[in-house]
Coordinates of C-alpha atoms in Angstrom, one line a residue:
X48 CA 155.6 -53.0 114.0
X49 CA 157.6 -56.1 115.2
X50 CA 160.7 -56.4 114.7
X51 CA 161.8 -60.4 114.7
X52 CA 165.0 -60.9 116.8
X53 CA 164.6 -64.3 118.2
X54 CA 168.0 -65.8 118.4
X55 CA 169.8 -62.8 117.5
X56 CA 173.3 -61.7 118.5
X57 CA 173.3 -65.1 120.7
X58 CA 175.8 -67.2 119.5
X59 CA 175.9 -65.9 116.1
X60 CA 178.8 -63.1 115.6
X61 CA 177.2 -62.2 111.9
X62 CA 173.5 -61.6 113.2
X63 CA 174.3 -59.3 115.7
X64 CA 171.0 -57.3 117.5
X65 CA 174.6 -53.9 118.3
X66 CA 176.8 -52.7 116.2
X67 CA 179.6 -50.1 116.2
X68 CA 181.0 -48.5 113.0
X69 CA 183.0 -46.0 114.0
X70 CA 186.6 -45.5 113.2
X71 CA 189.0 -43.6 115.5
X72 CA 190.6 -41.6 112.5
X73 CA 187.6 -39.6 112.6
X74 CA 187.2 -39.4 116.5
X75 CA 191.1 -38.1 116.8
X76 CA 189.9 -34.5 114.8
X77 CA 186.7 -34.1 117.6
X78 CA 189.5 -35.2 120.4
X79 CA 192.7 -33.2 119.3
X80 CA 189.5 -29.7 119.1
X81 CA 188.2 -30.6 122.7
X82 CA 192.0 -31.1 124.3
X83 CA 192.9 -27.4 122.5
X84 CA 189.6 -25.6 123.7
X85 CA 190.1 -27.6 127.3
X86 CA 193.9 -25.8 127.2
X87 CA 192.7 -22.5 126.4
X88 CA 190.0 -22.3 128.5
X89 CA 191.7 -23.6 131.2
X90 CA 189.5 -27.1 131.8
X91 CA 186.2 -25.7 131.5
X92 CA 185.2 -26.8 128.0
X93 CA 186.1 -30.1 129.1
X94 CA 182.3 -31.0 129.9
X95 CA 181.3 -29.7 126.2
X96 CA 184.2 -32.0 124.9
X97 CA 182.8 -35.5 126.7
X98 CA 179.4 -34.2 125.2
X99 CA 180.7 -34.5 121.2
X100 CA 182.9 -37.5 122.4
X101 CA 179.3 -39.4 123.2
X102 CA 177.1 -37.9 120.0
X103 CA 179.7 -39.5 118.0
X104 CA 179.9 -42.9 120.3
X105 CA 176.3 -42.9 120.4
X106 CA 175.8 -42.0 116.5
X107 CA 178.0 -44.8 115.2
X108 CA 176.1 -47.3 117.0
X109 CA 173.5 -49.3 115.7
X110 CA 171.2 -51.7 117.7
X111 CA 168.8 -53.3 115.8
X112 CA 167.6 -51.1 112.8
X113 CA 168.3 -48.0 113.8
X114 CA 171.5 -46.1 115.7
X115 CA 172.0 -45.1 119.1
X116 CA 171.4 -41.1 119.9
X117 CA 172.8 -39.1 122.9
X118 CA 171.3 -35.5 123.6
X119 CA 173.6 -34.7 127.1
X120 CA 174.8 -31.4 126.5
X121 CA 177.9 -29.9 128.5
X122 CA 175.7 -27.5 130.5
X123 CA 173.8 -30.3 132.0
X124 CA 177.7 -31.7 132.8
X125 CA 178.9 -28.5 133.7
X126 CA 175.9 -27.6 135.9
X127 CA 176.1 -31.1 138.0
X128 CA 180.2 -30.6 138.3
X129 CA 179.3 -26.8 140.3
X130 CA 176.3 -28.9 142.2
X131 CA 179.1 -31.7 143.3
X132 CA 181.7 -28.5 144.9
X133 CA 178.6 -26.6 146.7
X134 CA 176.7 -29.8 148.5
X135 CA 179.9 -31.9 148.8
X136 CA 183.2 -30.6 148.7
X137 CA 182.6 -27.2 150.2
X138 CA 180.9 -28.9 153.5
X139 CA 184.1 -31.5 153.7
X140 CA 186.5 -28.7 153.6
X141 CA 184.7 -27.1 156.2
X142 CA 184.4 -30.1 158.5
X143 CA 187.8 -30.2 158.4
X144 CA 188.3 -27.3 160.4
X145 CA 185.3 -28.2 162.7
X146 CA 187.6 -31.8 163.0
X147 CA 190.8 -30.4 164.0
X148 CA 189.1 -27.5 166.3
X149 CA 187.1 -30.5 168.1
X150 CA 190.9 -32.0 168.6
X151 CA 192.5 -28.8 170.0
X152 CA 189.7 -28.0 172.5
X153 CA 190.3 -31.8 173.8
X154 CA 187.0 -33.1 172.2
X155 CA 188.9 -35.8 170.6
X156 CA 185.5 -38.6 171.2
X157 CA 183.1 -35.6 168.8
X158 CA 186.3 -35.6 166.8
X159 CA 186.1 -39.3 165.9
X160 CA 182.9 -39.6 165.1
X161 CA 182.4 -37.0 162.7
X162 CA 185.2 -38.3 161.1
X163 CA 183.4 -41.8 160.7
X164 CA 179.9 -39.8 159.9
X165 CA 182.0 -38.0 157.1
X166 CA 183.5 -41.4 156.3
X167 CA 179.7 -42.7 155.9
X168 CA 178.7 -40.1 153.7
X169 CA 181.3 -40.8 151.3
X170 CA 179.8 -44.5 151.4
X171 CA 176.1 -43.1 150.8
X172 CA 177.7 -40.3 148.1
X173 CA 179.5 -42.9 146.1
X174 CA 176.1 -45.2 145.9
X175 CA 174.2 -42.2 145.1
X176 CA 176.8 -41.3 142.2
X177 CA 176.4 -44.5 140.6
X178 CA 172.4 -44.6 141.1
X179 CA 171.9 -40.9 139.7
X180 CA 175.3 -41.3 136.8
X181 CA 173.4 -44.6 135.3
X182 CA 170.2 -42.7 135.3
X183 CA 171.1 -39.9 133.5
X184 CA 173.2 -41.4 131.2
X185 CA 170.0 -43.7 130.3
X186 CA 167.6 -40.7 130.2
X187 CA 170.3 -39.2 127.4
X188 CA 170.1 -41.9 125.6
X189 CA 167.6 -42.3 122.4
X190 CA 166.3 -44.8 120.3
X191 CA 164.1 -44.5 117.7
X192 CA 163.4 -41.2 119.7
X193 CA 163.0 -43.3 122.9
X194 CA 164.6 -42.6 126.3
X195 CA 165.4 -44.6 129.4
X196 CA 165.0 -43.5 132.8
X197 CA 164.0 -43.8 136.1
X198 CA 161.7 -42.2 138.7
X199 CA 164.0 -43.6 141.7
X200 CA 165.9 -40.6 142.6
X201 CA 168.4 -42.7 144.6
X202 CA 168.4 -41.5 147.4
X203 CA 167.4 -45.2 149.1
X204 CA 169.6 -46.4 146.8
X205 CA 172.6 -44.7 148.7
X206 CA 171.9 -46.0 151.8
X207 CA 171.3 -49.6 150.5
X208 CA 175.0 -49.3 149.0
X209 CA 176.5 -47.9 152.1
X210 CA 175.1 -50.6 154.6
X211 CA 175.4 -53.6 151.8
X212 CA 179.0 -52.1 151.4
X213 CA 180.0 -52.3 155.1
X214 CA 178.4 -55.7 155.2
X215 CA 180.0 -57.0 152.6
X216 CA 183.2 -56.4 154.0
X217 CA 181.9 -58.9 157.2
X218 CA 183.1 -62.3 157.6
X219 CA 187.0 -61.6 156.4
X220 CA 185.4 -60.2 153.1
X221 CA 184.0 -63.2 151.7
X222 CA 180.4 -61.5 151.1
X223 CA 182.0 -59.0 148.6
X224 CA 180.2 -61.0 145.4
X225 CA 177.2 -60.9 147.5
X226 CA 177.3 -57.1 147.7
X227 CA 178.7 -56.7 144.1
X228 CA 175.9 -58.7 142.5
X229 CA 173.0 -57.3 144.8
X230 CA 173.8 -53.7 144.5
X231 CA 173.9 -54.3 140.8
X232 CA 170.4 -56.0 140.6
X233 CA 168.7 -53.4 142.5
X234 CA 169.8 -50.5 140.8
X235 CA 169.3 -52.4 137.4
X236 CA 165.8 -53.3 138.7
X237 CA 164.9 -49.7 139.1
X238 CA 165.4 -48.3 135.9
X239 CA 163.1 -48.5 132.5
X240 CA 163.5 -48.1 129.0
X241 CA 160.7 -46.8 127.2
X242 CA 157.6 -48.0 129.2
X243 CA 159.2 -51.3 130.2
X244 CA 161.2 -51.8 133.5
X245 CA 164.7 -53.8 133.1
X246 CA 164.4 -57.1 135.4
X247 CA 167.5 -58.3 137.0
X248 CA 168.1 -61.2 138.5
X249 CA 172.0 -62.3 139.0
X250 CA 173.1 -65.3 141.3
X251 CA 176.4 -64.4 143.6
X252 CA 177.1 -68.4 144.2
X253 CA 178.6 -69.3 141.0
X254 CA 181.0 -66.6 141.1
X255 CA 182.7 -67.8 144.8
X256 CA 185.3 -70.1 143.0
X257 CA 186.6 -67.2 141.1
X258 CA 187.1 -64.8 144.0
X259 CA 188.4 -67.5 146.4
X260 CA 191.3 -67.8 144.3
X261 CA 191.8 -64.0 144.2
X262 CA 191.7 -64.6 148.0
X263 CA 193.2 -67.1 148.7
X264 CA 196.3 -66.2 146.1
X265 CA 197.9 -63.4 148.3
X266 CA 197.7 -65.7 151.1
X267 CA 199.5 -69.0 149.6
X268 CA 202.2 -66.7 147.9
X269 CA 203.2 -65.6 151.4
X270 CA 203.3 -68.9 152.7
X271 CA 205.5 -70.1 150.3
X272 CA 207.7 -67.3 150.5
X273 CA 208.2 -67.8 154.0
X274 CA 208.3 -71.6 153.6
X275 CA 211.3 -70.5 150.6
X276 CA 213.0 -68.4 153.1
X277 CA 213.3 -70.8 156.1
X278 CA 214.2 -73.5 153.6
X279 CA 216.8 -71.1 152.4
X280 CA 218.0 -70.0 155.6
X281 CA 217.8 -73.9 157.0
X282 CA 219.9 -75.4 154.0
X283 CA 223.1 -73.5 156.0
X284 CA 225.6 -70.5 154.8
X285 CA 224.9 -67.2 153.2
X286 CA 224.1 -68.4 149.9
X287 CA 221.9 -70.7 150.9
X288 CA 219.5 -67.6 153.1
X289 CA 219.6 -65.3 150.0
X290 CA 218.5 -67.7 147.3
X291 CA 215.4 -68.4 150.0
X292 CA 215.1 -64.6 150.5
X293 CA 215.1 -64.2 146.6
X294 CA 212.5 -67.0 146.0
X295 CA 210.3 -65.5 148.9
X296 CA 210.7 -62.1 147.0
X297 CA 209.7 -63.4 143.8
X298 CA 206.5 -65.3 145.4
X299 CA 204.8 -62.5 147.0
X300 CA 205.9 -59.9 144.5
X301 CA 204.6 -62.1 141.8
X302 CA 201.6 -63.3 143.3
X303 CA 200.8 -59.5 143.8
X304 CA 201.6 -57.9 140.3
X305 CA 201.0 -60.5 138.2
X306 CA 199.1 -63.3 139.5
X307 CA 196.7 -61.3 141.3
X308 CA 195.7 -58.6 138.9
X309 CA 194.8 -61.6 136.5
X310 CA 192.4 -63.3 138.9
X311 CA 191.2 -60.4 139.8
X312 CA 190.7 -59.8 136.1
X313 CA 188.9 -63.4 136.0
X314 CA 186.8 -62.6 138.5
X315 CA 185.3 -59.6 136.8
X316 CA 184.9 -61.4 133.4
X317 CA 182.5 -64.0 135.3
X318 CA 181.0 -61.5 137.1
X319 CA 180.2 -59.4 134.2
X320 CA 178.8 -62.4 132.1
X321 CA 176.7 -63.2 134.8
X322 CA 175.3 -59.5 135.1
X323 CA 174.3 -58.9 131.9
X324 CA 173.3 -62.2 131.1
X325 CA 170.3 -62.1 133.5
X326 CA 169.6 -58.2 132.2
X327 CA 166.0 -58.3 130.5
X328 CA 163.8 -55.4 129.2
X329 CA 160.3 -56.7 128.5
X330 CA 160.9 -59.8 125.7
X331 CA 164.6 -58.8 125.1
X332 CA 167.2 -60.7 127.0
X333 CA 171.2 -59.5 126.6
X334 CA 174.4 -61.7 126.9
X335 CA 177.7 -60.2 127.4
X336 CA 180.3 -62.5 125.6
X337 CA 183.7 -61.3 126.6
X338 CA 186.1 -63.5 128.5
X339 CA 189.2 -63.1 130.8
X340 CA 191.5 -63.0 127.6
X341 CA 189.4 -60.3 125.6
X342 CA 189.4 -58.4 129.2
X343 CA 193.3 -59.1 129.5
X344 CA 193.7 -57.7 125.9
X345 CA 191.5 -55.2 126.4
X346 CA 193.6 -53.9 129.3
X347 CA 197.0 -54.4 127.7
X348 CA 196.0 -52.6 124.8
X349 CA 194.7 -49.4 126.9
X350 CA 198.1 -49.9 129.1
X351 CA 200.3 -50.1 125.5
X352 CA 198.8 -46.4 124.8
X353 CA 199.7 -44.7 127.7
X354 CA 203.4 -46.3 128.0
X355 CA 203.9 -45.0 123.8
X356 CA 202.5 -41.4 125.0
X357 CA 205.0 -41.4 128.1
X358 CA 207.8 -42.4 126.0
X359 CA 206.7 -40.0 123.2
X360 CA 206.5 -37.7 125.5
X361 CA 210.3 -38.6 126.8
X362 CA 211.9 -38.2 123.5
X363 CA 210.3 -35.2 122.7
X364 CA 212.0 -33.7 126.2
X365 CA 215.3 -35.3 125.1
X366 CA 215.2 -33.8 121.9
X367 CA 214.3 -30.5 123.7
X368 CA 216.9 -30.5 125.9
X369 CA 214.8 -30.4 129.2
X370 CA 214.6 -34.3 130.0
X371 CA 217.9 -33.8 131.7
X372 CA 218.6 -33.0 135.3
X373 CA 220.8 -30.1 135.9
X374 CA 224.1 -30.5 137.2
X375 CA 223.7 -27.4 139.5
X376 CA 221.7 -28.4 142.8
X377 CA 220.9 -24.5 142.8
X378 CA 219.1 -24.9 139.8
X379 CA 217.4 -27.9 140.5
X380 CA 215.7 -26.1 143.7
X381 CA 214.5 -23.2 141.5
X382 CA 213.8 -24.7 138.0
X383 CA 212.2 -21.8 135.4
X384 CA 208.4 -22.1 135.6
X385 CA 208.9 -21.7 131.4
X386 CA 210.4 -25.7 131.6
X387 CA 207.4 -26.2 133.9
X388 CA 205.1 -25.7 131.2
X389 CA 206.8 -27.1 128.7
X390 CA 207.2 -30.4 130.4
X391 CA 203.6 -29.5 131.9
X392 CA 202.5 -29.3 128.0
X393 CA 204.4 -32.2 126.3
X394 CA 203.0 -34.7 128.8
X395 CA 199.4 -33.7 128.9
X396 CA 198.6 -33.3 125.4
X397 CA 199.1 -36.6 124.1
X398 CA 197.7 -37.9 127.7
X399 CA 194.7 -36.0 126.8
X400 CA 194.1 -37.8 123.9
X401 CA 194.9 -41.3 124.7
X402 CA 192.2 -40.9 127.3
X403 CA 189.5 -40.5 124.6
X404 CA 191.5 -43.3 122.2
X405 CA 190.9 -45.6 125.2
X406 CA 187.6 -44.5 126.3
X407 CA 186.7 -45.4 122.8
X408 CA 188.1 -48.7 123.2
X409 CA 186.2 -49.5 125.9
X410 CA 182.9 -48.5 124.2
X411 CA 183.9 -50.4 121.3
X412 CA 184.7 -53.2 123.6
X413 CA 181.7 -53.2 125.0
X414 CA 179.8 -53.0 122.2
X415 CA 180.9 -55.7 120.3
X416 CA 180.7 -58.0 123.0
X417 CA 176.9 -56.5 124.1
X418 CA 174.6 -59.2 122.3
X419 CA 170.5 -59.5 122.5
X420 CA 168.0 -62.3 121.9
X421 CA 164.0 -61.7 121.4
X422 CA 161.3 -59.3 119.9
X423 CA 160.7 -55.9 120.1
X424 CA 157.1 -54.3 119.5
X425 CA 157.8 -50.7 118.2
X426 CA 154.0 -50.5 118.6
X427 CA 153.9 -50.8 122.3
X428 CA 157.4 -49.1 123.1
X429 CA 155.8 -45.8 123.9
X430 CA 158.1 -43.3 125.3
X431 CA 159.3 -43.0 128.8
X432 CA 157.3 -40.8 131.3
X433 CA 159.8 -40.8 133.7
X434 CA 161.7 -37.5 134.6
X435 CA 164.7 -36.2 132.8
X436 CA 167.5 -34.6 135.2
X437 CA 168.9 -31.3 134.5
X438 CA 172.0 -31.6 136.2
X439 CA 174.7 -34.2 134.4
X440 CA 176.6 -36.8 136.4
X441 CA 178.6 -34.5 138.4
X442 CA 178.8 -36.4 141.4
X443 CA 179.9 -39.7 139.2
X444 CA 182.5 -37.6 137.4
X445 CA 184.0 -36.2 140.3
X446 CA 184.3 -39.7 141.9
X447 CA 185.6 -41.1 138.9
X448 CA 183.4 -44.2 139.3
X449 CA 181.8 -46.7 136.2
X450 CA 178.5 -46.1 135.7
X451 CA 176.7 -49.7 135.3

């Protein structure tokens, strides 16, 4: 069976090759269950919780003629979160001690450089989290009962991301895009859907205009804010120095919280665009249509959420009674453990669930700007031989890194 997708999704917003129907009224009953089992069970059902949270993600989405299923399970999570604290966090701790015994027995040379080896493995960890997180997720993931994969266990994959990292850093940072975009093509290029391999094949020098001005931005801000403040200071008197104080102020804090973060925000628009428009799997080609403004409201929205749960939160203190400092220092050096909890309580509760709101943004997000042109032979998508992990993304979750 064929089915005919030439031209499809590309350019046209009605012929779409993804779609996403779901509808956060019913997501908020399978949120508000998995933040009231998380409570009582002190955090552990939290891996079961992200498990429902993608069946329903996955279920609502529709790519082509059929929707999207995910069979992760919160054991597999759960089992890869206990595998992250026994080969990772366990060791570190440890080191610690061996690091600060090094120190006091006047080995402060062995001290340093098992501080930069443990610095390194974090670097190797980190590109083996994405690697392995991208992987399973993928192998998780059905359609028309067919699974991606990969039979790279990443392990070279860490090492390409530590030293392409470190290099990338070289020449005043200016090879950063070059890292980015190479790291993302070779883990792309190692994973398979089906019996096809994804081909990736994204150019860095188109997006250098974009990050020079995130580069360069910091830099003319404090220019002119110096330039403001000598002006000021040269134009004689008191009033004259603060108004150039005030204007250099306003540069560099401007420049840093405003112009900054949207350049920055640019940058990531092109450089997305450019990723998954050179994504291929066999005679399907994706595009990724979202630019800096979608990203921008994208951002605002998910920033809107958590400042209506803080203030939420606020008024339901104030109407409590507990949003108020005591008067009596006494009191404010031993506060009740009971106001504790209820502070502890009204905060993360609705923060708990505007997590999931805006995890299910982004998916929707992503989804409705996740486009595909081509045809697609059911006859010859056979299913994936490679091998499915046991353990979840543990090493992902605990880093709190994005999985693509």
């Amino acid at each position: 069976m064929t089915v005919k997708g030439a031209n499809m999704g590309i350019g046209t917003e009605e012929e779409t090759a993804f779609s996403f129907d779901g509808d956060w009224r019913e997501l908020a009953p399978i949120l508000f269950t998995n933040l009231m089992l998380s409570i009582v069970t002190l955090g552990f059902y939290r891996f079961w919780g992200i498990a429902r949270e993608r069946r329903y993600l996955w279920s609502k989405t529709r790519f082509i003629d059929d929707r999207l299923e995910w069979t992760g399970t919160g054991k597999e999570l759960f089992l890869g979160f206990l595998l992250v604290i026994a080969i990772l966090f366990v060791p570190l701790f440890l080191l610690q001690f061996v690091a600060q015994a090094l120190i006091l027995r006047g080995h402060a040379a062995f001290a340093g450089v098992l501080a930069l080896s443990v610095y390194l493995v974090f670097f190797y960890v980190a590109g083996l989290a994405i690697f392995r997180g991208l992987r399973y997720r993928l192998s998780r993931t059905h359609w028309h009962g067919i699974r991606g994969g990969s039979d790279d266990p990443g392990f070279g994959y860490g090492w390409s991301y530590t030293w392409k990292t470190i290099v990338g850093s070289f020449a005043l940072g200016l090879l950063i895009p070059w890292s980015m975009t190479s790291l993302w093509s070779e883990r792309w290029n190692r994973m398979s859907f089906g019996p096809h391999n994804f081909e990736s094949g994204p150019e860095w020098g188109g997006l250098m205009r974009r990050f020079l001005l995130c580069y360069l931005a910091p830099i003319v801000a404090l220019i002119a804010g110096i330039a403001a403040a000598i002006a000021g200071a040269a134009s004689g008197g008191s009033s004259g120095g603060i108004a150039g104080g005030a204007v250099a102020v306003v540069l560099v804090l401007g420049s840093l919280y405003i112009v900054l973060p949207l350049l920055a925000l640019a940058y990531y628009a092109a450089f997305f665009r450019e990723m998954i428009g050179t994504l291929s799997l066999s005679t399907l080609n994706f595009h990724f249509s979202a630019r800096t403004k979608d990203w921008l409201l994208l951002m605002l929205g998910n920033i809107g959420l958590y400042v209506l749960v803080f203030a939420l939160a606020l008024i339901v203190a104030s109407m409590l009674g507990i949003a108020v400092l005591p008067k009596d220092p006494q009191a404010m050096a031993h506060p009740p453990i009971a106001t504790f909890a209820i502070i502890a309580l009204i905060v993360a509760i609705p923060l708990g669930l505007v997590g999931g709101f805006v995890r299910y943004r982004n998916w929707h997000f992503f989804i409705r700007h996740l486009e595909a042109g081509g045809e697609i032979d059911l006859v010859t998508l056979t299913q994936s031989s490679t091998p499915e992990p046991r353990q979840g993304e543990g090493l992902l979750d605990a880093l709190d890194m994005g999985g693509f």
